[in-house]
Amino acid sequence: MKPLMYLLGVYFLLIVGNLTAQNHYDKEIAQSKRFIDSIINAEKAMLKSKLIDIEKQLDNRAISTSTAKQMKQKAAEEAHINIQLKTKQVANRLSVILRQKVDKKHALSPADSIEKKKLNEEYNIVIQKVDSLKKEQEPHYNNGMRIDFGNNHIYIGEKVHISKGNKYGCDGEDLEFCYTKKYKRTQSGLNFAIGFHNLNSKEHFSNDHFRLWGSKSVEIGYTRNTRLLNNTNLLHLTYGLSWMMDKLKMKGDEHFVKEGNITKIEPYPKETIRSKFKTIYLILPVNLEFDLTPPLIYKDKKYFPIHKQFRFGIGGYIGALLTTKQKVKYEEDGRVRKDKNRKYYNVNEWTYGLSAHIGYRGTVFYARYSLIPLFTNNPVNEYPFSIGIRFGD
């Protein structure tokens, strides 16, 4: 009986000792992790404050762009060095504790392979986190630099970008696959444009019959963008398909009237509240675009994002008329009435013209000028033109 009691006592002491050691290791590991996280968060906050202050100085023209870039790089490097120095001892201690925990578990229960595997995985995860404190060879834009703290990234370039848990829009570990898929040679997207619309002729630049604010052009389209050169992001061909609506709004009590092959503006027989004339087209825009976005470099390979910097382009368009519509709103016998007419107003069934745009990132100012007059056979040819703003790719 006594030997059995001795064995049970020894077993109990081993269990208690193991649990005590386990709790001791877990507490030290958790404390070390919290300490490392607090250092990283404090340095990140200080760095962010410095970078914002540099941006303010740049905006106020107290420093030049090149000086600002140097100051940002210096601040980021100092933060990186501080993190390495402050966390080095704790990180090394953490890896030792974890290894002792794994080795002790191996010695106490060599048959427990599942527990060993979990401990080894935990050890490897912590070591990876410790290693991630080092400056890595991660993707960067030309003339810029990037610093990583675990899953958090700070990019220093013309502007400061601080992100958490993503790599320039690519989530996950396989960045090479993500960049290859995202930054293809041909990319596509939707766009929306709105602008002022009017008619131009040899006699006048814009027709005085139409309201400036009420006459507008609206466009909704799908665009494809193909990079033309192999090793530079400068030159692109953009093309697509767009629905375009041009509207002319009369200033006074007037409307368009068709007289044979001629379409002219005449007074409306009643006092109008609103009078407008719409043409709707399906157009095919084609442009040569110059994009100043620098390439993205990852593992010595170039990727070419688009519309991240200034861009401008010239080109043209061709389209077909879908429908015309005139709508006059007036008051009669105390009631508001509408006169809607979809008659054929001698509008050219085809259109083509020139276009140009300039802008930054996803927003550009554009101009479009038709080389075909709006109406056929009129004594004075009037050419539609639009000036406005476009959003999207």
mmCIF file of C-alpha atoms in Angstrom:
data_model
loop_
_atom_site.group_PDB
_atom_site.id
_atom_site.type_symbol
_atom_site.label_atom_id
_atom_site.label_comp_id
_atom_site.label_asym_id
_atom_site.label_seq_id
_atom_site.Cartn_x
_atom_site.Cartn_y
_atom_site.Cartn_z
ATOM 1 C CA MET A 1 0.000 0.000 0.000
ATOM 2 C CA LYS A 2 2.831 2.363 0.899
ATOM 3 C CA PRO A 3 4.568 2.012 -2.499
ATOM 4 C CA LEU A 4 1.266 2.840 -4.179
ATOM 5 C CA MET A 5 0.841 5.910 -1.985
ATOM 6 C CA TYR A 6 4.406 6.996 -2.778
ATOM 7 C CA LEU A 7 3.758 6.598 -6.484
ATOM 8 C CA LEU A 8 0.518 8.580 -6.274
ATOM 9 C CA GLY A 9 2.283 11.297 -4.293
ATOM 10 C CA VAL A 10 5.106 11.582 -6.788
ATOM 11 C CA TYR A 11 2.609 11.654 -9.659
ATOM 12 C CA PHE A 12 0.600 14.372 -7.895
ATOM 13 C CA LEU A 13 3.733 16.477 -7.338
ATOM 14 C CA LEU A 14 4.702 16.093 -10.985
ATOM 15 C CA ILE A 15 1.236 17.179 -12.114
ATOM 16 C CA VAL A 16 1.201 20.184 -9.780
ATOM 17 C CA GLY A 17 4.733 21.131 -10.777
ATOM 18 C CA ASN A 18 3.882 20.824 -14.442
ATOM 19 C CA LEU A 19 0.781 23.012 -14.090
ATOM 20 C CA THR A 20 2.702 25.589 -12.064
ATOM 21 C CA ALA A 21 5.485 25.710 -14.644
ATOM 22 C CA GLN A 22 2.906 25.890 -17.428
ATOM 23 C CA ASN A 23 1.184 28.877 -15.803
ATOM 24 C CA HIS A 24 4.552 30.537 -15.203
ATOM 25 C CA TYR A 25 5.533 30.154 -18.871
ATOM 26 C CA ASP A 26 2.142 31.374 -20.108
ATOM 27 C CA LYS A 27 2.292 34.468 -17.906
ATOM 28 C CA GLU A 28 5.802 35.350 -19.057
ATOM 29 C CA ILE A 29 4.861 34.821 -22.713
ATOM 30 C CA ALA A 30 1.720 36.972 -22.425
ATOM 31 C CA GLN A 31 3.619 39.697 -20.574
ATOM 32 C CA SER A 32 6.391 39.725 -23.192
ATOM 33 C CA LYS A 33 3.882 39.946 -26.032
ATOM 34 C CA ARG A 34 2.066 42.852 -24.374
ATOM 35 C CA PHE A 35 5.352 44.666 -23.826
ATOM 36 C CA ILE A 36 6.363 44.280 -27.491
ATOM 37 C CA ASP A 37 2.927 45.435 -28.680
ATOM 38 C CA SER A 38 3.056 48.496 -26.425
ATOM 39 C CA ILE A 39 6.471 49.489 -27.813
ATOM 40 C CA ILE A 40 5.309 49.105 -31.412
ATOM 41 C CA ASN A 41 2.081 51.056 -30.825
ATOM 42 C CA ALA A 42 3.930 53.872 -29.041
ATOM 43 C CA GLU A 43 6.551 54.202 -31.788
ATOM 44 C CA LYS A 44 3.872 54.086 -34.497
ATOM 45 C CA ALA A 45 1.908 56.853 -32.772
ATOM 46 C CA MET A 46 5.027 59.022 -32.461
ATOM 47 C CA LEU A 47 5.956 58.374 -36.091
ATOM 48 C CA LYS A 48 2.461 59.204 -37.306
ATOM 49 C CA SER A 49 2.531 62.486 -35.372
ATOM 50 C CA LYS A 50 5.918 63.399 -36.889
ATOM 51 C CA LEU A 51 4.745 62.568 -40.412
ATOM 52 C CA ILE A 52 1.575 64.633 -40.048
ATOM 53 C CA ASP A 53 3.663 67.572 -38.798
ATOM 54 C CA ILE A 54 5.966 67.241 -41.829
ATOM 55 C CA GLU A 55 2.926 67.187 -44.146
ATOM 56 C CA LYS A 56 1.650 70.405 -42.557
ATOM 57 C CA GLN A 57 5.021 72.079 -43.070
ATOM 58 C CA LEU A 58 4.972 70.961 -46.703
ATOM 59 C CA ASP A 59 1.422 72.240 -47.232
ATOM 60 C CA ASN A 60 2.410 75.597 -45.709
ATOM 61 C CA ARG A 61 5.457 75.687 -48.018
ATOM 62 C CA ALA A 62 7.796 75.910 -45.048
ATOM 63 C CA ILE A 63 9.883 73.097 -46.545
ATOM 64 C CA SER A 64 10.424 71.737 -50.047
ATOM 65 C CA THR A 65 9.154 68.410 -51.362
ATOM 66 C CA SER A 66 12.631 66.865 -51.357
ATOM 67 C CA THR A 67 13.281 68.054 -47.789
ATOM 68 C CA ALA A 68 9.930 66.643 -46.670
ATOM 69 C CA LYS A 69 10.742 63.288 -48.223
ATOM 70 C CA GLN A 70 14.135 63.176 -46.464
ATOM 71 C CA MET A 71 12.537 64.103 -43.131
ATOM 72 C CA LYS A 72 9.899 61.379 -43.537
ATOM 73 C CA GLN A 73 12.500 58.756 -44.355
ATOM 74 C CA LYS A 74 14.660 59.781 -41.408
ATOM 75 C CA ALA A 75 11.684 59.684 -39.006
ATOM 76 C CA ALA A 76 10.635 56.253 -40.261
ATOM 77 C CA GLU A 77 14.165 54.869 -39.974
ATOM 78 C CA GLU A 78 14.471 56.206 -36.417
ATOM 79 C CA ALA A 79 11.169 54.568 -35.460
ATOM 80 C CA HIS A 80 12.301 51.289 -36.989
ATOM 81 C CA ILE A 81 15.639 51.375 -35.124
ATOM 82 C CA ASN A 82 13.925 52.268 -31.834
ATOM 83 C CA ILE A 83 11.553 49.331 -32.177
ATOM 84 C CA GLN A 84 14.397 46.943 -32.933
ATOM 85 C CA LEU A 85 16.494 48.143 -29.989
ATOM 86 C CA LYS A 86 13.642 48.235 -27.478
ATOM 87 C CA THR A 87 12.195 44.850 -28.426
ATOM 88 C CA LYS A 88 15.371 42.897 -29.148
ATOM 89 C CA GLN A 89 16.015 41.746 -25.588
ATOM 90 C CA VAL A 90 12.365 40.949 -24.889
ATOM 91 C CA ALA A 91 11.979 39.153 -28.220
ATOM 92 C CA ASN A 92 15.025 36.990 -27.539
ATOM 93 C CA ARG A 93 13.785 36.237 -24.021
ATOM 94 C CA LEU A 94 10.380 35.302 -25.432
ATOM 95 C CA SER A 95 11.877 32.828 -27.894
ATOM 96 C CA VAL A 96 13.953 31.241 -25.078
ATOM 97 C CA ILE A 97 10.886 30.874 -22.842
ATOM 98 C CA LEU A 98 8.926 29.292 -25.640
ATOM 99 C CA ARG A 99 11.728 26.864 -26.454
ATOM 100 C CA GLN A 100 12.030 25.898 -22.770
ATOM 101 C CA LYS A 101 8.301 25.315 -22.657
ATOM 102 C CA VAL A 102 8.491 23.056 -25.703
ATOM 103 C CA ASP A 103 11.545 21.160 -24.422
ATOM 104 C CA LYS A 104 10.023 20.682 -20.973
ATOM 105 C CA LYS A 105 6.820 19.360 -22.467
ATOM 106 C CA HIS A 106 8.835 16.933 -24.564
ATOM 107 C CA ALA A 107 10.669 15.690 -21.483
ATOM 108 C CA LEU A 108 7.567 15.245 -19.344
ATOM 109 C CA SER A 109 5.335 13.514 -21.883
ATOM 110 C CA PRO A 110 7.192 12.271 -24.925
ATOM 111 C CA ALA A 111 4.182 10.283 -26.052
ATOM 112 C CA ASP A 112 1.907 13.293 -26.286
ATOM 113 C CA SER A 113 2.547 14.092 -29.965
ATOM 114 C CA ILE A 114 -0.544 16.295 -30.397
ATOM 115 C CA GLU A 115 0.468 18.608 -27.560
ATOM 116 C CA LYS A 116 4.026 18.724 -28.874
ATOM 117 C CA LYS A 117 2.748 19.759 -32.295
ATOM 118 C CA LYS A 118 0.645 22.571 -30.815
ATOM 119 C CA LEU A 119 3.581 23.870 -28.792
ATOM 120 C CA ASN A 120 5.888 23.761 -31.787
ATOM 121 C CA GLU A 121 3.322 25.663 -33.851
ATOM 122 C CA GLU A 122 2.981 28.262 -31.093
ATOM 123 C CA TYR A 123 6.751 28.590 -30.908
ATOM 124 C CA ASN A 124 7.073 29.050 -34.667
ATOM 125 C CA ILE A 125 4.310 31.688 -34.710
ATOM 126 C CA VAL A 126 6.028 33.727 -32.014
ATOM 127 C CA ILE A 127 9.398 33.450 -33.747
ATOM 128 C CA GLN A 128 7.783 34.687 -36.972
ATOM 129 C CA LYS A 129 6.313 37.647 -35.111
ATOM 130 C CA VAL A 130 9.705 38.424 -33.603
ATOM 131 C CA ASP A 131 11.367 38.200 -36.998
ATOM 132 C CA SER A 132 8.706 40.462 -38.509
ATOM 133 C CA LEU A 133 10.060 43.323 -36.410
ATOM 134 C CA LYS A 134 13.039 43.431 -38.751
ATOM 135 C CA LYS A 135 12.918 45.590 -41.839
ATOM 136 C CA GLU A 136 11.730 43.429 -44.713
ATOM 137 C CA GLN A 137 12.210 43.604 -48.466
ATOM 138 C CA GLU A 138 8.568 44.433 -49.154
ATOM 139 C CA PRO A 139 6.918 46.149 -52.120
ATOM 140 C CA HIS A 140 7.618 49.852 -52.599
ATOM 141 C CA TYR A 141 7.015 52.620 -55.087
ATOM 142 C CA ASN A 142 9.927 54.208 -56.896
ATOM 143 C CA ASN A 143 11.490 57.082 -54.925
ATOM 144 C CA GLY A 144 9.819 55.874 -51.734
ATOM 145 C CA MET A 145 10.315 53.435 -48.894
ATOM 146 C CA ARG A 146 8.172 51.103 -46.818
ATOM 147 C CA ILE A 147 8.530 49.861 -43.243
ATOM 148 C CA ASP A 148 6.582 46.928 -41.788
ATOM 149 C CA PHE A 149 5.760 46.241 -38.152
ATOM 150 C CA GLY A 150 4.068 42.852 -38.106
ATOM 151 C CA ASN A 151 0.925 43.261 -40.209
ATOM 152 C CA ASN A 152 1.054 47.063 -40.105
ATOM 153 C CA HIS A 153 2.728 48.997 -42.902
ATOM 154 C CA ILE A 154 3.957 52.559 -43.306
ATOM 155 C CA TYR A 155 4.842 53.791 -46.801
ATOM 156 C CA ILE A 156 6.935 56.952 -47.105
ATOM 157 C CA GLY A 157 6.836 58.716 -50.467
ATOM 158 C CA GLU A 158 5.229 61.846 -51.883
ATOM 159 C CA LYS A 159 2.446 61.179 -49.375
ATOM 160 C CA VAL A 160 2.332 59.136 -46.179
ATOM 161 C CA HIS A 161 0.255 55.970 -46.144
ATOM 162 C CA ILE A 162 -0.362 54.042 -42.929
ATOM 163 C CA SER A 163 -2.302 50.805 -43.314
ATOM 164 C CA LYS A 164 -3.178 47.949 -41.015
ATOM 165 C CA GLY A 165 -3.342 44.346 -42.104
ATOM 166 C CA ASN A 166 -3.229 44.842 -45.890
ATOM 167 C CA LYS A 167 -0.577 45.356 -48.537
ATOM 168 C CA TYR A 168 -1.750 48.057 -50.978
ATOM 169 C CA GLY A 169 -5.156 46.488 -51.492
ATOM 170 C CA CYS A 170 -3.870 42.907 -51.532
ATOM 171 C CA ASP A 171 -4.926 40.853 -48.526
ATOM 172 C CA GLY A 172 -3.333 37.519 -47.814
ATOM 173 C CA GLU A 173 0.186 36.196 -48.017
ATOM 174 C CA ASP A 174 0.593 35.504 -51.736
ATOM 175 C CA LEU A 175 1.370 39.058 -52.831
ATOM 176 C CA GLU A 176 2.954 37.981 -56.092
ATOM 177 C CA PHE A 177 -0.250 36.228 -57.148
ATOM 178 C CA CYS A 178 -2.338 39.186 -55.974
ATOM 179 C CA TYR A 179 -0.295 41.815 -57.836
ATOM 180 C CA THR A 180 -0.201 39.696 -60.999
ATOM 181 C CA LYS A 181 -3.972 39.314 -60.899
ATOM 182 C CA LYS A 182 -4.782 42.916 -59.930
ATOM 183 C CA TYR A 183 -2.316 44.827 -62.108
ATOM 184 C CA LYS A 184 -2.816 43.192 -65.474
ATOM 185 C CA ARG A 185 -1.722 44.838 -68.694
ATOM 186 C CA THR A 186 -5.385 45.474 -69.526
ATOM 187 C CA GLN A 187 -7.602 46.698 -66.694
ATOM 188 C CA SER A 188 -11.214 47.823 -66.750
ATOM 189 C CA GLY A 189 -13.723 49.829 -64.761
ATOM 190 C CA LEU A 190 -16.859 51.977 -64.731
ATOM 191 C CA ASN A 191 -17.042 55.757 -64.978
ATOM 192 C CA PHE A 192 -19.552 58.564 -64.592
ATOM 193 C CA ALA A 193 -19.288 62.042 -66.113
ATOM 194 C CA ILE A 194 -21.330 65.224 -65.889
ATOM 195 C CA GLY A 195 -20.690 68.584 -67.510
ATOM 196 C CA PHE A 196 -21.974 71.737 -69.185
ATOM 197 C CA HIS A 197 -23.375 71.347 -72.703
ATOM 198 C CA ASN A 198 -24.021 73.833 -75.514
ATOM 199 C CA LEU A 199 -23.785 74.413 -79.273
ATOM 200 C CA ASN A 200 -21.022 76.202 -81.156
ATOM 201 C CA SER A 201 -21.092 77.731 -84.649
ATOM 202 C CA LYS A 202 -19.112 80.149 -86.791
ATOM 203 C CA GLU A 203 -21.378 82.939 -85.585
ATOM 204 C CA HIS A 204 -21.129 82.260 -81.841
ATOM 205 C CA PHE A 205 -19.224 80.086 -79.394
ATOM 206 C CA SER A 206 -22.324 79.170 -77.409
ATOM 207 C CA ASN A 207 -25.950 79.649 -78.282
ATOM 208 C CA ASP A 208 -27.646 82.351 -76.196
ATOM 209 C CA HIS A 209 -30.970 80.521 -76.392
ATOM 210 C CA PHE A 210 -29.834 77.937 -73.820
ATOM 211 C CA ARG A 211 -29.396 78.160 -70.062
ATOM 212 C CA LEU A 212 -25.850 77.546 -68.820
ATOM 213 C CA TRP A 213 -26.778 75.646 -65.651
ATOM 214 C CA GLY A 214 -29.708 73.748 -67.094
ATOM 215 C CA SER A 215 -27.956 72.488 -70.223
ATOM 216 C CA LYS A 216 -25.827 69.495 -69.342
ATOM 217 C CA SER A 217 -24.223 66.299 -70.564
ATOM 218 C CA VAL A 218 -24.311 63.031 -68.589
ATOM 219 C CA GLU A 219 -22.290 59.922 -69.413
ATOM 220 C CA ILE A 220 -22.173 56.440 -67.873
ATOM 221 C CA GLY A 221 -19.629 54.066 -69.332
ATOM 222 C CA TYR A 222 -17.431 51.001 -69.189
ATOM 223 C CA THR A 223 -13.755 51.551 -70.024
ATOM 224 C CA ARG A 224 -10.812 49.254 -70.690
ATOM 225 C CA ASN A 225 -7.254 50.462 -70.213
ATOM 226 C CA THR A 226 -4.324 48.748 -71.974
ATOM 227 C CA ARG A 227 -0.685 49.586 -71.273
ATOM 228 C CA LEU A 228 1.127 49.980 -74.607
ATOM 229 C CA LEU A 229 4.776 49.799 -73.473
ATOM 230 C CA ASN A 230 6.465 46.838 -71.804
ATOM 231 C CA ASN A 231 8.665 48.483 -69.183
ATOM 232 C CA THR A 232 7.004 51.816 -68.484
ATOM 233 C CA ASN A 233 3.601 52.917 -67.274
ATOM 234 C CA LEU A 234 3.522 56.127 -69.318
ATOM 235 C CA LEU A 235 1.399 55.355 -72.387
ATOM 236 C CA HIS A 236 -2.008 53.654 -72.364
ATOM 237 C CA LEU A 237 -4.855 53.082 -74.804
ATOM 238 C CA THR A 238 -8.310 53.542 -73.281
ATOM 239 C CA TYR A 239 -11.482 52.444 -75.026
ATOM 240 C CA GLY A 240 -14.969 51.383 -74.082
ATOM 241 C CA LEU A 241 -18.696 51.869 -74.470
ATOM 242 C CA SER A 242 -20.798 54.685 -72.996
ATOM 243 C CA TRP A 243 -24.386 55.853 -72.748
ATOM 244 C CA MET A 244 -24.441 59.644 -73.247
ATOM 245 C CA MET A 245 -27.313 62.077 -72.784
ATOM 246 C CA ASP A 246 -27.017 65.718 -73.954
ATOM 247 C CA LYS A 247 -29.669 68.180 -72.806
ATOM 248 C CA LEU A 248 -30.335 71.745 -73.991
ATOM 249 C CA LYS A 249 -32.573 73.870 -71.778
ATOM 250 C CA MET A 250 -34.211 76.973 -73.273
ATOM 251 C CA LYS A 251 -33.923 80.354 -71.577
ATOM 252 C CA GLY A 252 -37.293 81.719 -72.662
ATOM 253 C CA ASP A 253 -40.651 80.541 -74.030
ATOM 254 C CA GLU A 254 -39.082 78.737 -76.988
ATOM 255 C CA HIS A 255 -38.799 75.259 -78.466
ATOM 256 C CA PHE A 256 -37.393 73.426 -81.484
ATOM 257 C CA VAL A 257 -39.620 73.209 -84.542
ATOM 258 C CA LYS A 258 -39.050 71.073 -87.621
ATOM 259 C CA GLU A 259 -39.913 72.670 -90.962
ATOM 260 C CA GLY A 260 -39.092 70.218 -93.704
ATOM 261 C CA ASN A 261 -35.358 69.528 -93.649
ATOM 262 C CA ILE A 262 -34.618 72.465 -91.365
ATOM 263 C CA THR A 263 -34.881 72.591 -87.557
ATOM 264 C CA LYS A 264 -35.102 75.997 -85.915
ATOM 265 C CA ILE A 265 -35.999 77.660 -82.637
ATOM 266 C CA GLU A 266 -39.367 79.398 -82.417
ATOM 267 C CA PRO A 267 -41.514 80.898 -79.634
ATOM 268 C CA TYR A 268 -43.869 78.485 -77.901
ATOM 269 C CA PRO A 269 -47.549 79.518 -78.160
ATOM 270 C CA LYS A 270 -47.958 79.455 -74.367
ATOM 271 C CA GLU A 271 -45.920 80.729 -71.445
ATOM 272 C CA THR A 272 -43.560 77.924 -70.538
ATOM 273 C CA ILE A 273 -42.307 76.782 -67.162
ATOM 274 C CA ARG A 274 -39.553 74.654 -68.657
ATOM 275 C CA SER A 275 -38.498 73.698 -72.179
ATOM 276 C CA LYS A 276 -35.708 71.200 -72.896
ATOM 277 C CA PHE A 277 -34.403 69.088 -75.745
ATOM 278 C CA LYS A 278 -32.544 65.794 -75.228
ATOM 279 C CA THR A 279 -30.431 63.603 -77.479
ATOM 280 C CA ILE A 280 -29.234 60.186 -76.312
ATOM 281 C CA TYR A 281 -26.291 58.373 -77.917
ATOM 282 C CA LEU A 282 -24.349 55.166 -77.606
ATOM 283 C CA ILE A 283 -20.713 56.123 -78.125
ATOM 284 C CA LEU A 284 -17.333 54.412 -78.447
ATOM 285 C CA PRO A 285 -14.594 56.617 -76.869
ATOM 286 C CA VAL A 286 -10.918 55.935 -77.707
ATOM 287 C CA ASN A 287 -8.026 57.857 -76.102
ATOM 288 C CA LEU A 288 -4.263 57.815 -75.752
ATOM 289 C CA GLU A 289 -3.589 58.395 -72.062
ATOM 290 C CA PHE A 290 -0.346 59.398 -70.361
ATOM 291 C CA ASP A 291 -0.296 58.031 -66.800
ATOM 292 C CA LEU A 292 2.422 59.281 -64.424
ATOM 293 C CA THR A 293 1.853 56.506 -61.861
ATOM 294 C CA PRO A 294 5.228 54.904 -60.979
ATOM 295 C CA PRO A 295 5.564 51.110 -61.111
ATOM 296 C CA LEU A 296 5.181 48.937 -58.027
ATOM 297 C CA ILE A 297 8.220 46.727 -57.335
ATOM 298 C CA TYR A 298 8.040 43.415 -55.475
ATOM 299 C CA LYS A 299 10.833 40.836 -55.449
ATOM 300 C CA ASP A 300 12.647 42.671 -58.260
ATOM 301 C CA LYS A 301 9.569 42.433 -60.497
ATOM 302 C CA LYS A 302 7.605 45.436 -61.771
ATOM 303 C CA TYR A 303 3.830 45.736 -61.562
ATOM 304 C CA PHE A 304 1.907 48.599 -63.123
ATOM 305 C CA PRO A 305 -1.048 50.070 -61.190
ATOM 306 C CA ILE A 306 -3.017 52.776 -62.989
ATOM 307 C CA HIS A 307 -4.553 56.101 -61.990
ATOM 308 C CA LYS A 308 -2.535 56.638 -58.797
ATOM 309 C CA GLN A 309 -0.974 59.933 -59.937
ATOM 310 C CA PHE A 310 -1.605 62.671 -62.521
ATOM 311 C CA ARG A 311 -2.796 61.614 -65.964
ATOM 312 C CA PHE A 312 -3.921 63.270 -69.181
ATOM 313 C CA GLY A 313 -5.109 62.087 -72.564
ATOM 314 C CA ILE A 314 -6.322 63.002 -76.026
ATOM 315 C CA GLY A 315 -8.519 61.086 -78.414
ATOM 316 C CA GLY A 316 -11.916 60.940 -79.983
ATOM 317 C CA TYR A 317 -15.234 59.160 -80.100
ATOM 318 C CA ILE A 318 -17.833 57.853 -82.505
ATOM 319 C CA GLY A 319 -21.450 57.119 -81.716
ATOM 320 C CA ALA A 320 -24.966 56.439 -82.889
ATOM 321 C CA LEU A 321 -28.145 58.324 -82.002
ATOM 322 C CA LEU A 322 -30.579 56.275 -79.918
ATOM 323 C CA THR A 323 -33.418 58.747 -79.468
ATOM 324 C CA THR A 324 -34.415 62.422 -79.322
ATOM 325 C CA LYS A 325 -36.979 63.938 -77.017
ATOM 326 C CA GLN A 326 -38.411 67.424 -76.510
ATOM 327 C CA LYS A 327 -40.365 68.232 -73.373
ATOM 328 C CA VAL A 328 -42.184 71.514 -72.759
ATOM 329 C CA LYS A 329 -43.819 72.202 -69.422
ATOM 330 C CA TYR A 330 -46.403 75.007 -69.301
ATOM 331 C CA GLU A 331 -49.418 76.247 -67.371
ATOM 332 C CA GLU A 332 -52.922 76.321 -68.854
ATOM 333 C CA ASP A 333 -56.258 76.948 -67.136
ATOM 334 C CA GLY A 334 -54.534 76.925 -63.764
ATOM 335 C CA ARG A 335 -53.056 73.480 -64.369
ATOM 336 C CA VAL A 336 -49.497 72.424 -65.197
ATOM 337 C CA ARG A 337 -49.308 70.490 -68.460
ATOM 338 C CA LYS A 338 -46.516 68.742 -70.345
ATOM 339 C CA ASP A 339 -45.972 68.458 -74.066
ATOM 340 C CA LYS A 340 -43.668 65.513 -74.845
ATOM 341 C CA ASN A 341 -42.549 64.910 -78.387
ATOM 342 C CA ARG A 342 -40.230 62.242 -79.806
ATOM 343 C CA LYS A 343 -40.489 63.357 -83.431
ATOM 344 C CA TYR A 344 -37.568 63.194 -85.821
ATOM 345 C CA TYR A 345 -35.971 66.638 -85.583
ATOM 346 C CA ASN A 346 -33.417 66.215 -88.397
ATOM 347 C CA VAL A 347 -30.772 65.265 -85.825
ATOM 348 C CA ASN A 348 -27.730 63.566 -87.342
ATOM 349 C CA GLU A 349 -27.976 59.836 -86.678
ATOM 350 C CA TRP A 350 -24.204 59.534 -86.294
ATOM 351 C CA THR A 351 -21.733 61.590 -84.321
ATOM 352 C CA TYR A 352 -17.984 61.708 -83.941
ATOM 353 C CA GLY A 353 -15.561 64.192 -82.483
ATOM 354 C CA LEU A 354 -12.481 64.992 -80.427
ATOM 355 C CA SER A 355 -11.916 64.699 -76.693
ATOM 356 C CA ALA A 356 -9.270 65.479 -74.079
ATOM 357 C CA HIS A 357 -8.920 65.077 -70.333
ATOM 358 C CA ILE A 358 -6.554 65.863 -67.464
ATOM 359 C CA GLY A 359 -6.773 64.936 -63.806
ATOM 360 C CA TYR A 360 -5.489 63.147 -60.752
ATOM 361 C CA ARG A 361 -6.156 59.541 -59.763
ATOM 362 C CA GLY A 362 -9.829 58.689 -60.380
ATOM 363 C CA THR A 363 -11.043 62.229 -61.147
ATOM 364 C CA VAL A 364 -10.441 64.136 -64.390
ATOM 365 C CA PHE A 365 -11.702 67.251 -66.150
ATOM 366 C CA TYR A 366 -12.739 66.550 -69.721
ATOM 367 C CA ALA A 367 -13.758 68.374 -72.893
ATOM 368 C CA ARG A 368 -15.602 66.906 -75.867
ATOM 369 C CA TYR A 369 -16.275 68.588 -79.217
ATOM 370 C CA SER A 370 -18.403 67.105 -82.007
ATOM 371 C CA LEU A 371 -17.184 67.395 -85.590
ATOM 372 C CA ILE A 372 -20.713 66.653 -86.813
ATOM 373 C CA PRO A 373 -23.407 69.371 -86.508
ATOM 374 C CA LEU A 374 -26.402 68.545 -84.348
ATOM 375 C CA PHE A 375 -28.929 69.077 -87.148
ATOM 376 C CA THR A 376 -28.711 68.165 -90.822
ATOM 377 C CA ASN A 377 -29.279 70.732 -93.603
ATOM 378 C CA ASN A 378 -29.546 73.777 -91.322
ATOM 379 C CA PRO A 379 -28.298 77.046 -92.871
ATOM 380 C CA VAL A 380 -25.900 77.503 -89.940
ATOM 381 C CA ASN A 381 -24.188 74.394 -88.608
ATOM 382 C CA GLU A 382 -24.082 74.183 -84.809
ATOM 383 C CA TYR A 383 -21.689 71.716 -83.184
ATOM 384 C CA PRO A 384 -22.342 70.189 -79.733
ATOM 385 C CA PHE A 385 -19.610 70.476 -77.102
ATOM 386 C CA SER A 386 -19.326 69.572 -73.417
ATOM 387 C CA ILE A 387 -16.961 70.508 -70.583
ATOM 388 C CA GLY A 388 -17.152 68.717 -67.255
ATOM 389 C CA ILE A 389 -15.766 66.274 -64.709
ATOM 390 C CA ARG A 390 -15.502 62.488 -64.841
ATOM 391 C CA PHE A 391 -15.141 60.000 -61.987
ATOM 392 C CA GLY A 392 -13.880 56.429 -62.143
ATOM 393 C CA ASP A 393 -11.412 54.404 -64.187
#
